[in-house]
Backbone as a printed PyTorch tensor [residue, N CA C, xyz], in Angstrom:
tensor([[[172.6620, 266.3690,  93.4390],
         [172.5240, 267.0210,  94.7260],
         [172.9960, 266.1000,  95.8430]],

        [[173.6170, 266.5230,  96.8500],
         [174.5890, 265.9110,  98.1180],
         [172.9760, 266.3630,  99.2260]],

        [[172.9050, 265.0300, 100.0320],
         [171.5130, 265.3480, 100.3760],
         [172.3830, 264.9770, 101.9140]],

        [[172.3740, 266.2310, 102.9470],
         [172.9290, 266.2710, 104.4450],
         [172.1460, 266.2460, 105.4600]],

        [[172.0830, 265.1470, 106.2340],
         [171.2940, 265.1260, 107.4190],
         [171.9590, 265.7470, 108.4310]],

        [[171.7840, 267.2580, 108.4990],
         [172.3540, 267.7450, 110.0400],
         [171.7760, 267.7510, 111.6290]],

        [[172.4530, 267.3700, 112.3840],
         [172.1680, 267.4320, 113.7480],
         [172.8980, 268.5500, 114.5900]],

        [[172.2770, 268.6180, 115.6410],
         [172.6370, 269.7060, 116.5830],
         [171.7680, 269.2210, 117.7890]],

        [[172.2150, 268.5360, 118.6940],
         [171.3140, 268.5450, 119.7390],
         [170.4450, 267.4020, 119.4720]],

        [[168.9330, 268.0290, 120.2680],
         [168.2510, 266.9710, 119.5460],
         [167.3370, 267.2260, 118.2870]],

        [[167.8140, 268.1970, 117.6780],
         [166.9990, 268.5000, 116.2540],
         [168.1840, 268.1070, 114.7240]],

        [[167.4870, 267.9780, 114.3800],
         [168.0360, 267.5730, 112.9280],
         [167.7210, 268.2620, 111.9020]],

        [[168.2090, 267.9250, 110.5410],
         [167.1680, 268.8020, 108.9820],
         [167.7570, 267.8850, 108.2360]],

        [[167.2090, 267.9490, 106.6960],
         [167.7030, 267.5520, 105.7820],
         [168.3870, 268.6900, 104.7890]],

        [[169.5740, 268.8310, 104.4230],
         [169.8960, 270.2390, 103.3510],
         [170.1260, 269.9690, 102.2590]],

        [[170.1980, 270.2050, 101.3030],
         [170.4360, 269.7470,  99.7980],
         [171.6810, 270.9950,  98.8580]],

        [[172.7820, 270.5120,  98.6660],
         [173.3160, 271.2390,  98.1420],
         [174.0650, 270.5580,  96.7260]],

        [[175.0930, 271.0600,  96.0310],
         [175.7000, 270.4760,  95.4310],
         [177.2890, 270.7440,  95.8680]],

        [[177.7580, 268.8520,  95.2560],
         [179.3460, 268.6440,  95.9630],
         [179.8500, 269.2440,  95.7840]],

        [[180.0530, 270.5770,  94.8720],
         [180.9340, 271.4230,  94.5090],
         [181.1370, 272.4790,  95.9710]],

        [[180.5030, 272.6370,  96.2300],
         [179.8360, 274.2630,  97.5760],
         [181.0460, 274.1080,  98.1970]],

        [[181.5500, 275.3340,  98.5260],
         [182.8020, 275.8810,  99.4920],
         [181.8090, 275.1910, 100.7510]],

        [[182.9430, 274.7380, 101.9680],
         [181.9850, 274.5310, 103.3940],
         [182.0810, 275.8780, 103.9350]],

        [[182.5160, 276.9700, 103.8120],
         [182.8270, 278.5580, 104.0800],
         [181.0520, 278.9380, 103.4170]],

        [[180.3390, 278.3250, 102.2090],
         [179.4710, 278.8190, 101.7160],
         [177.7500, 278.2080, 102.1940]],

        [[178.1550, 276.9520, 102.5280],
         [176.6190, 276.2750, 103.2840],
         [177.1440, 275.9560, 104.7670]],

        [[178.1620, 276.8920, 105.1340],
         [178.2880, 276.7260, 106.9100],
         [177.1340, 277.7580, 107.6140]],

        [[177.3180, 278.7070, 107.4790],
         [176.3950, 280.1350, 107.4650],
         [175.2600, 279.7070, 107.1480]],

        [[174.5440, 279.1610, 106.3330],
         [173.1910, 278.6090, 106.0520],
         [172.7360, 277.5390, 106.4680]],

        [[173.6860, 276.8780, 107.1190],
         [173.0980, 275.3500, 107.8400],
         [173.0240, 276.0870, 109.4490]],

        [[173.8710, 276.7660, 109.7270],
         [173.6960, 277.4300, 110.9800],
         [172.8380, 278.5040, 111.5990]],

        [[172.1680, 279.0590, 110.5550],
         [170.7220, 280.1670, 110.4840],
         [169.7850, 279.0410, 110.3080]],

        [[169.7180, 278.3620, 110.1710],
         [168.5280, 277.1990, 109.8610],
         [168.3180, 276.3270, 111.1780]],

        [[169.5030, 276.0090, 111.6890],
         [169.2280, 275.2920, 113.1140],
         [169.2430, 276.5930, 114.3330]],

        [[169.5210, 277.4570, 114.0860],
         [169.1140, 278.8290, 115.0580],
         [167.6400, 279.4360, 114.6400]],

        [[166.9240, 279.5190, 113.6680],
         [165.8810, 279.3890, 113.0780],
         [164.7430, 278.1540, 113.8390]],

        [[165.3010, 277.0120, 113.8460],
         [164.4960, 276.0590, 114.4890],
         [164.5220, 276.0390, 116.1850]],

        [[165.2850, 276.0670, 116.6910],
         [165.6700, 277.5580, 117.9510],
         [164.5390, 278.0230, 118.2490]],

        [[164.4740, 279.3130, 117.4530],
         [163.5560, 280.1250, 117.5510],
         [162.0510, 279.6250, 117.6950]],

        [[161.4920, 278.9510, 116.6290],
         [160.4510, 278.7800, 116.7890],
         [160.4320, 277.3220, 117.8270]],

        [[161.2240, 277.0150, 118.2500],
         [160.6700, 276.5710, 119.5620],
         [160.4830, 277.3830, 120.4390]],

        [[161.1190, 278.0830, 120.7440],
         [161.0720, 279.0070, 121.7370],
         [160.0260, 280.4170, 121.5980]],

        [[159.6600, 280.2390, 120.2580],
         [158.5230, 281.0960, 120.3650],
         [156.6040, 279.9630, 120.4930]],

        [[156.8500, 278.9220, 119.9090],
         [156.6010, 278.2350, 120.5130],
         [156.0530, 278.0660, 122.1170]],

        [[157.1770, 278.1380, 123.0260],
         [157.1240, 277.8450, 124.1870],
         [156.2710, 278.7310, 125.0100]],

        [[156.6040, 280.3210, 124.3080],
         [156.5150, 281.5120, 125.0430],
         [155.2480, 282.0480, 125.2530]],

        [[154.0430, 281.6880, 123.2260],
         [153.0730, 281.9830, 122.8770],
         [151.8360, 280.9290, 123.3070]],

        [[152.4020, 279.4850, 123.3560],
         [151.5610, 278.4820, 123.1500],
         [150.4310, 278.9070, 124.9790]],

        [[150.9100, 279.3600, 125.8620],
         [150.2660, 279.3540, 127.2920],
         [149.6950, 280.9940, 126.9080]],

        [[150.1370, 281.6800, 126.1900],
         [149.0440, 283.1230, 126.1920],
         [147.6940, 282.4140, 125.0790]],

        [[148.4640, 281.7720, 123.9340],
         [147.3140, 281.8620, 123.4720],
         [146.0630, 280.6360, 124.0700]],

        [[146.3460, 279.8790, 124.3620],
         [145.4550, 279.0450, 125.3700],
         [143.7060, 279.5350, 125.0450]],

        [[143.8690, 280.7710, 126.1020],
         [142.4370, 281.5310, 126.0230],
         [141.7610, 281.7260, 125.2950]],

        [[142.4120, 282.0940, 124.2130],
         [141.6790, 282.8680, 122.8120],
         [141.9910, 282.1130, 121.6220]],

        [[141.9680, 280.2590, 121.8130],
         [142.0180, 279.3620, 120.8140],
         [140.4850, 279.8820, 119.6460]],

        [[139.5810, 279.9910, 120.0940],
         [138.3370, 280.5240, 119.2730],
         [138.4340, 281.8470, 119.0270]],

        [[138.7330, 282.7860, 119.5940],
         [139.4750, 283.9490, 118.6920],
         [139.8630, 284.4420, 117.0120]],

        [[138.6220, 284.7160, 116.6470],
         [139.3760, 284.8240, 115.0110],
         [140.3810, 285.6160, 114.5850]],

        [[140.3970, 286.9310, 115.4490],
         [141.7710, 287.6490, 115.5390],
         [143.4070, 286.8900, 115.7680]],

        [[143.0090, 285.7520, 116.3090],
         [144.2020, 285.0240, 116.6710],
         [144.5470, 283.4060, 116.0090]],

        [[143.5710, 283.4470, 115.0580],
         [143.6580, 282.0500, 114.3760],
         [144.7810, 282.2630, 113.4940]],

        [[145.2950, 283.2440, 112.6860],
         [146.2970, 283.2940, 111.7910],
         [147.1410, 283.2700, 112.3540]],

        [[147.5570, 283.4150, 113.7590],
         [148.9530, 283.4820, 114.3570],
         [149.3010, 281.6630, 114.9780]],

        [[147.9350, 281.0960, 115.5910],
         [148.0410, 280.0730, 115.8060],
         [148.5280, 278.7760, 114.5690]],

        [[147.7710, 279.1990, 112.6810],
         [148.2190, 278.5610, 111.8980],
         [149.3450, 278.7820, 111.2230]],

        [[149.9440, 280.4090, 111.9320],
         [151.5790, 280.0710, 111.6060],
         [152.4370, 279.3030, 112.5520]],

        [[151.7370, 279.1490, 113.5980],
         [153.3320, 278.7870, 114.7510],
         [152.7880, 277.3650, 114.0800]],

        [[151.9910, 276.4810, 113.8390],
         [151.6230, 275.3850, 114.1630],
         [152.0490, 275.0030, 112.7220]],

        [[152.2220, 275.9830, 111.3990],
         [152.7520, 275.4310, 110.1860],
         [154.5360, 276.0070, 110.4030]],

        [[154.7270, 276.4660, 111.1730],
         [156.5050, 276.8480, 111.4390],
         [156.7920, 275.3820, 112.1360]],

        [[156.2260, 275.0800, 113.2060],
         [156.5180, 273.4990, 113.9180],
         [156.8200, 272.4900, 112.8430]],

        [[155.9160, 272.5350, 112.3410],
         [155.3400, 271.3400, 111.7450],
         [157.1370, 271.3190, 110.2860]],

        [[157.0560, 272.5080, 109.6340],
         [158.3220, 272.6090, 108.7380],
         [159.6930, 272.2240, 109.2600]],

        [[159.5850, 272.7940, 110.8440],
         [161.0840, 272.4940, 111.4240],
         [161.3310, 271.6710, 112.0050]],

        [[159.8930, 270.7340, 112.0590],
         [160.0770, 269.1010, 113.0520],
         [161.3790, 268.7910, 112.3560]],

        [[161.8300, 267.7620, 113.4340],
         [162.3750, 266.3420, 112.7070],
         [161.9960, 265.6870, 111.7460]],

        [[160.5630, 265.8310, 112.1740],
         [159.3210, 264.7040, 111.2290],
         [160.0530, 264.8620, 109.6920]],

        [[160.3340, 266.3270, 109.2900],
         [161.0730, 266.0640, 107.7740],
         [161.8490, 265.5330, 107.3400]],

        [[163.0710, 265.0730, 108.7060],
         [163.7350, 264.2460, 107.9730],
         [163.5010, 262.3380, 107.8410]],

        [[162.0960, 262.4630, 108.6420],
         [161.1810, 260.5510, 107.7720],
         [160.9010, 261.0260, 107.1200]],

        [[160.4730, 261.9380, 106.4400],
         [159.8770, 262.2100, 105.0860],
         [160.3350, 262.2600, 104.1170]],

        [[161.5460, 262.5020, 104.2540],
         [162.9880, 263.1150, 103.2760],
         [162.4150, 264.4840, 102.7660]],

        [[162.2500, 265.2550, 103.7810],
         [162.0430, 266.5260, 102.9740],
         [163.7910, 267.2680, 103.6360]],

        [[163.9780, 268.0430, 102.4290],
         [164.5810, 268.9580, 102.7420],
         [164.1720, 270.2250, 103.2770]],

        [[165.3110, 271.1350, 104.2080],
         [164.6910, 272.1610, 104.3350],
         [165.3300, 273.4190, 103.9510]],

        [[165.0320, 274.5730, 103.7350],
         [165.1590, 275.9080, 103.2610],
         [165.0150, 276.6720, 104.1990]],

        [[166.3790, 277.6120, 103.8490],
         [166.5610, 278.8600, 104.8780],
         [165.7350, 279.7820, 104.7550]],

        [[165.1930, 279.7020, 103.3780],
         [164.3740, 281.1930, 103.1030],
         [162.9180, 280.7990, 103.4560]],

        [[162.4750, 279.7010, 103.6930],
         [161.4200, 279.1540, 103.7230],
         [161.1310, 279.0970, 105.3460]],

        [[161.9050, 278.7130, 105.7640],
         [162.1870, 278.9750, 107.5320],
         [162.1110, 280.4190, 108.0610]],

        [[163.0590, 281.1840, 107.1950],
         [162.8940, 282.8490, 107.4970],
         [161.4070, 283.2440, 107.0520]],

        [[160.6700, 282.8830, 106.4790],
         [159.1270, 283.2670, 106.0060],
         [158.4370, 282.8800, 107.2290]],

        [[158.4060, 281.3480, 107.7400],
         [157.8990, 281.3260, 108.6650],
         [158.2350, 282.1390, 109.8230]],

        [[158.9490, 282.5200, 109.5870],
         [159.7280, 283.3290, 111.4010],
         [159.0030, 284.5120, 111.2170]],

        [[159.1440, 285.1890, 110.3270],
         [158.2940, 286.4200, 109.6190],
         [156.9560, 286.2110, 109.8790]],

        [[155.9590, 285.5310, 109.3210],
         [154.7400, 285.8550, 109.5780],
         [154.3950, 285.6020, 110.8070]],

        [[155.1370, 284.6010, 111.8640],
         [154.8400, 284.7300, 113.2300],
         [154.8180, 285.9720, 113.5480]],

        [[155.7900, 286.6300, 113.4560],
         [156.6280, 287.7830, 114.1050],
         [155.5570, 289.0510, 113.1860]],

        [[154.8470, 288.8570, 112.4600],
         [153.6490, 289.8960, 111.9350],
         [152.3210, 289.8480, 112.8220]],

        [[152.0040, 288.1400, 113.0520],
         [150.9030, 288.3030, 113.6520],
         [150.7850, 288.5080, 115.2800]],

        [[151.9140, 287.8870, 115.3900],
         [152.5260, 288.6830, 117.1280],
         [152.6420, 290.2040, 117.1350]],

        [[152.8460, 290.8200, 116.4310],
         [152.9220, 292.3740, 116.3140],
         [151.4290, 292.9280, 116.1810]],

        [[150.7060, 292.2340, 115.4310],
         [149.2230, 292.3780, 115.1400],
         [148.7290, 292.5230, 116.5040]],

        [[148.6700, 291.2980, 117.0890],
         [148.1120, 291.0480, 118.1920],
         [148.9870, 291.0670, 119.4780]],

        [[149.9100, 291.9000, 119.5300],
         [150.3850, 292.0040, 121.2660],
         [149.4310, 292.6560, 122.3310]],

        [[148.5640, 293.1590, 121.9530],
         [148.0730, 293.4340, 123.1170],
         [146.8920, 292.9660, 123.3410]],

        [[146.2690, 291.7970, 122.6850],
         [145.4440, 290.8590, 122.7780],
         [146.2460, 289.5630, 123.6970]],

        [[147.2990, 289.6610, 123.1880],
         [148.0880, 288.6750, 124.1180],
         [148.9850, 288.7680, 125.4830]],

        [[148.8180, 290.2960, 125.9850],
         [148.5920, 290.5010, 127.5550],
         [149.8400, 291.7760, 127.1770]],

        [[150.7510, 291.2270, 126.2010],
         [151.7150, 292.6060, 126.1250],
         [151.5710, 293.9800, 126.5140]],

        [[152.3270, 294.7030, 127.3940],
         [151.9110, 296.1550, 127.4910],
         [152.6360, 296.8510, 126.3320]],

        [[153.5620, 297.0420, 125.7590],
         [154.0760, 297.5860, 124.9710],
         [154.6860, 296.9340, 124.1860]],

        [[155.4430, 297.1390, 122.8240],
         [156.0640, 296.7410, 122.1830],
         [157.6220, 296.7540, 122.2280]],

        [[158.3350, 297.0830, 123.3590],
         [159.4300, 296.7140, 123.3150],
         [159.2240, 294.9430, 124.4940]],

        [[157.7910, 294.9030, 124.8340],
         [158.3150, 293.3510, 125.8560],
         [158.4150, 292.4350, 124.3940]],

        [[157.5030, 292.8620, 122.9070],
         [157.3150, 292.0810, 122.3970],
         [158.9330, 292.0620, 121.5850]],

        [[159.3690, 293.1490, 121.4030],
         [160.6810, 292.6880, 120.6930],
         [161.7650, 291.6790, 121.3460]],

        [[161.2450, 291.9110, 123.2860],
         [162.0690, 291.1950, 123.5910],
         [161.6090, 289.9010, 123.0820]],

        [[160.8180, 289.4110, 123.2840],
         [160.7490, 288.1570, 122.8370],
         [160.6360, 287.6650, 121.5990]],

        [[160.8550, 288.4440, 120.4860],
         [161.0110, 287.8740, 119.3180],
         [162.3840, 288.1400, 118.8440]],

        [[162.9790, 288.3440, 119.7200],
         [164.4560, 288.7280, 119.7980],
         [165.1300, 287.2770, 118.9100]],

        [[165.9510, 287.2990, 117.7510],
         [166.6820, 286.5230, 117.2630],
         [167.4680, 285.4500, 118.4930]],

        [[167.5200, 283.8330, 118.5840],
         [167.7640, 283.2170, 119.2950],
         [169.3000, 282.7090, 118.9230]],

        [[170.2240, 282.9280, 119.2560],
         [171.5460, 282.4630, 118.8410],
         [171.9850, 281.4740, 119.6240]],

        [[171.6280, 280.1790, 119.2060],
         [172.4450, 279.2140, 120.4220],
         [174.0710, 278.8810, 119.6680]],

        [[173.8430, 279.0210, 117.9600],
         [174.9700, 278.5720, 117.6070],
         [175.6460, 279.9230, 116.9510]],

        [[176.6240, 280.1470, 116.8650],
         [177.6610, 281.6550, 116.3350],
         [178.2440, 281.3220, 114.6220]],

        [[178.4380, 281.9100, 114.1220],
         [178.5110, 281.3270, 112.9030],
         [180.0340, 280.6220, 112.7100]],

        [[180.6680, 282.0120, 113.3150],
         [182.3110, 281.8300, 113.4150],
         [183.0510, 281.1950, 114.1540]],

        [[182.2390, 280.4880, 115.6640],
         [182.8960, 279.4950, 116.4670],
         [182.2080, 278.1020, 116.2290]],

        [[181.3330, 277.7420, 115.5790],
         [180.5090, 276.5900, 114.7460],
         [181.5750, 275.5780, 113.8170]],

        [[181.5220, 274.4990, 114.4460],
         [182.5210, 273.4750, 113.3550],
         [181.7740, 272.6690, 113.2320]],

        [[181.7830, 272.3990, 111.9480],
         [181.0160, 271.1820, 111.1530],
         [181.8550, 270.0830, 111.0560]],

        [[181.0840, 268.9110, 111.7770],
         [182.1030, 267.4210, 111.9220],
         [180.9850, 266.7690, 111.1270]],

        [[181.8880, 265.4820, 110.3290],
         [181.1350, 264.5150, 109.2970],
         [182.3520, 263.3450, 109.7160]],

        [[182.0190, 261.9090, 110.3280],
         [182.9580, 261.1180, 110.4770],
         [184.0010, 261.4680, 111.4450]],

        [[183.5050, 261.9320, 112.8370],
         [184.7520, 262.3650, 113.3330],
         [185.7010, 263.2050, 113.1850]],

        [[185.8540, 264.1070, 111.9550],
         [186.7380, 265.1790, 111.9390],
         [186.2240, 266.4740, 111.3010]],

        [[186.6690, 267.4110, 111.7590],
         [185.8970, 268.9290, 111.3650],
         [185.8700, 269.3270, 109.6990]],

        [[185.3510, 269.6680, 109.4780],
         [185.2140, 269.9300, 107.8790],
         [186.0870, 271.1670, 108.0580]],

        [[187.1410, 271.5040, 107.6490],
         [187.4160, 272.5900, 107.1740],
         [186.8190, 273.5760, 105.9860]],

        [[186.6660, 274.9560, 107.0320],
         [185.7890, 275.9060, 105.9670],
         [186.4150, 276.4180, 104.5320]],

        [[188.1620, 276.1800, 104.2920],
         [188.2880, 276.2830, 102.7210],
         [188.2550, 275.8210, 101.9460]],

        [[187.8580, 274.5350, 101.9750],
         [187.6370, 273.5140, 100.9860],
         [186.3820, 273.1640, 100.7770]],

        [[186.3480, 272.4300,  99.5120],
         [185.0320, 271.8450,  98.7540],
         [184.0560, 270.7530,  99.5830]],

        [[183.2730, 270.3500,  99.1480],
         [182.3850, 269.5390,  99.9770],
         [182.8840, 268.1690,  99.5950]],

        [[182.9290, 268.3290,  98.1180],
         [183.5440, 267.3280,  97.8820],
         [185.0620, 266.6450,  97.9520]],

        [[185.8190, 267.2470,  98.3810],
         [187.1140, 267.3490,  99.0590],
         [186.8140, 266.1370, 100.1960]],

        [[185.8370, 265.7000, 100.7750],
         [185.5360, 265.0610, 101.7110],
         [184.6850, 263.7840, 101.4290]],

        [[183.9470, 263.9340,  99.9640],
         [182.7560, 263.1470,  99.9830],
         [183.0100, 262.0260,  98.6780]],

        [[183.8900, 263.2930,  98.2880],
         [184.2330, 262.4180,  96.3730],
         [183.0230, 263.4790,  95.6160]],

        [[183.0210, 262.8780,  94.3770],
         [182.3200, 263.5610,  93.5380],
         [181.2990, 263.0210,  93.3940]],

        [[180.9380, 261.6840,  93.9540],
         [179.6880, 261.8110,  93.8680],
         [178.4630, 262.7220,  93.8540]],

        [[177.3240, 262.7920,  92.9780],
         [176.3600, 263.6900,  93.6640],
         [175.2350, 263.1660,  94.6810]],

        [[175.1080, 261.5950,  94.5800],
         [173.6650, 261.3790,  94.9590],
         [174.4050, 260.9890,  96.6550]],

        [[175.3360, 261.4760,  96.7320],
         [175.7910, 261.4140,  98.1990],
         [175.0480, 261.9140,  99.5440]],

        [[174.7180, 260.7590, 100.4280],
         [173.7950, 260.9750, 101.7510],
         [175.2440, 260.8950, 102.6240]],

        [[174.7120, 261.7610, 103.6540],
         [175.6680, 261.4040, 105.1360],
         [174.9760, 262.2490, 106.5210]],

        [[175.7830, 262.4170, 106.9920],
         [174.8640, 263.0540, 108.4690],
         [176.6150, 263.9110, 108.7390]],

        [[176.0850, 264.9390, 109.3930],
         [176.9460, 266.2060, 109.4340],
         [176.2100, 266.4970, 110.7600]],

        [[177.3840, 267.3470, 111.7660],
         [177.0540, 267.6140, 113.1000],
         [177.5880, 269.0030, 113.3990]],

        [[176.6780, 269.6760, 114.0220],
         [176.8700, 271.0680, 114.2740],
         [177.7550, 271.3260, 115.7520]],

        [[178.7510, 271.4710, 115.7800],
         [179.2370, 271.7730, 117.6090],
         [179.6960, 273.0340, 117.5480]],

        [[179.5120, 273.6110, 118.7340],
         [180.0300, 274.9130, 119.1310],
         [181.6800, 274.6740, 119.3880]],

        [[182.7410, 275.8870, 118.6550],
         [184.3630, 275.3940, 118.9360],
         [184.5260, 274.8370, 120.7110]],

        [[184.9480, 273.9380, 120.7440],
         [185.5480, 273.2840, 121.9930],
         [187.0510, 273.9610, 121.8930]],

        [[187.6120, 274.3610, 122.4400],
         [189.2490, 275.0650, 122.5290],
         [189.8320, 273.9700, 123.4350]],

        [[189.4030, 273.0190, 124.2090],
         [190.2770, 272.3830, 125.0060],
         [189.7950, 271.1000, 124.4450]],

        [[189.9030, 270.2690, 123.3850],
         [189.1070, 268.7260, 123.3300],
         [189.8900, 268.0700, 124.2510]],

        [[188.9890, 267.3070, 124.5580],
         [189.1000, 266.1230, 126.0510],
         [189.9060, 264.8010, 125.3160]]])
């Protein structure tokens, strides 16, 4: 397994794939994963001042131990740990937020359920199709192998960077 420390900003992950993978095939999945971590900041941001009030609330304790186990998965902190992270495991967390926010919107001041869709509205900072993956200064091209870049090694570490296409580089 090729073990990738990606950045974007100031968040990071660890991904685990093997050198063989098209970059056309873990571009799309490294990029739902840092739009994923996105999200739960920003849901995060939105929930943490409603729920304030109703910290003793037992109606609202399951929503508080998902945002606070979604944080905790999409810190940085995983990558001192060397954990890797998972898209599907990230999409679970986004999910049960997004259940117990539905549970409870109108415990949490919501008048209806379209304010709540707005805000659980999917967060896109990065696009899948204008997204270039740089490793060492130059863009990974999406038709080739991973290993096209890395060698065949498998127990290969590196750090990989997420940028939105620049059309004019400086």
């Amino acid at each position: 397994m090729v073990r990738i420390q990606v950045k974007h900003g100031d968040r990071e992950f660890l991904y685990e794939c093997q050198n063989t993978c098209q970059i056309d095939e873990i571009a799309p999945e490294l990029i739902q994963i840092s739009n994923l971590q996105y999200k739960i900041d920003h849901l995060l941001l939105r929930l943490e001042p409603l729920l304030s009030p109703f910290l003793k609330n037992p109606k609202v304790i399951p929503l508080i131990r998902a945002l606070s186990e979604a944080q905790s998965y999409a810190s940085k902190d995983q990558v001192l740990y060397n954990k890797a992270i998972s898209f599907y495991v990230m999409r679970d967390y986004v999910q049960a937020i997004e259940r117990q926010v539905m549970q409870n919107y109108q415990l949490l001041g919501f008048e209806d359920a379209n304010q709540v869709q707005q805000l659980l509205a999917d967060v896109e900072v990065l696009q899948a199709q204008s997204t270039e993956l740089h490793w060492a200064g130059k863009e990974l091209v999406r038709d080739k192998r991973l290993c096209d870049y890395i060698g065949m090694n498998e127990k290969t570490k590196f750090v990989l960077r997420l940028q939105p296409h620049n059309p004019n580089p400086a």
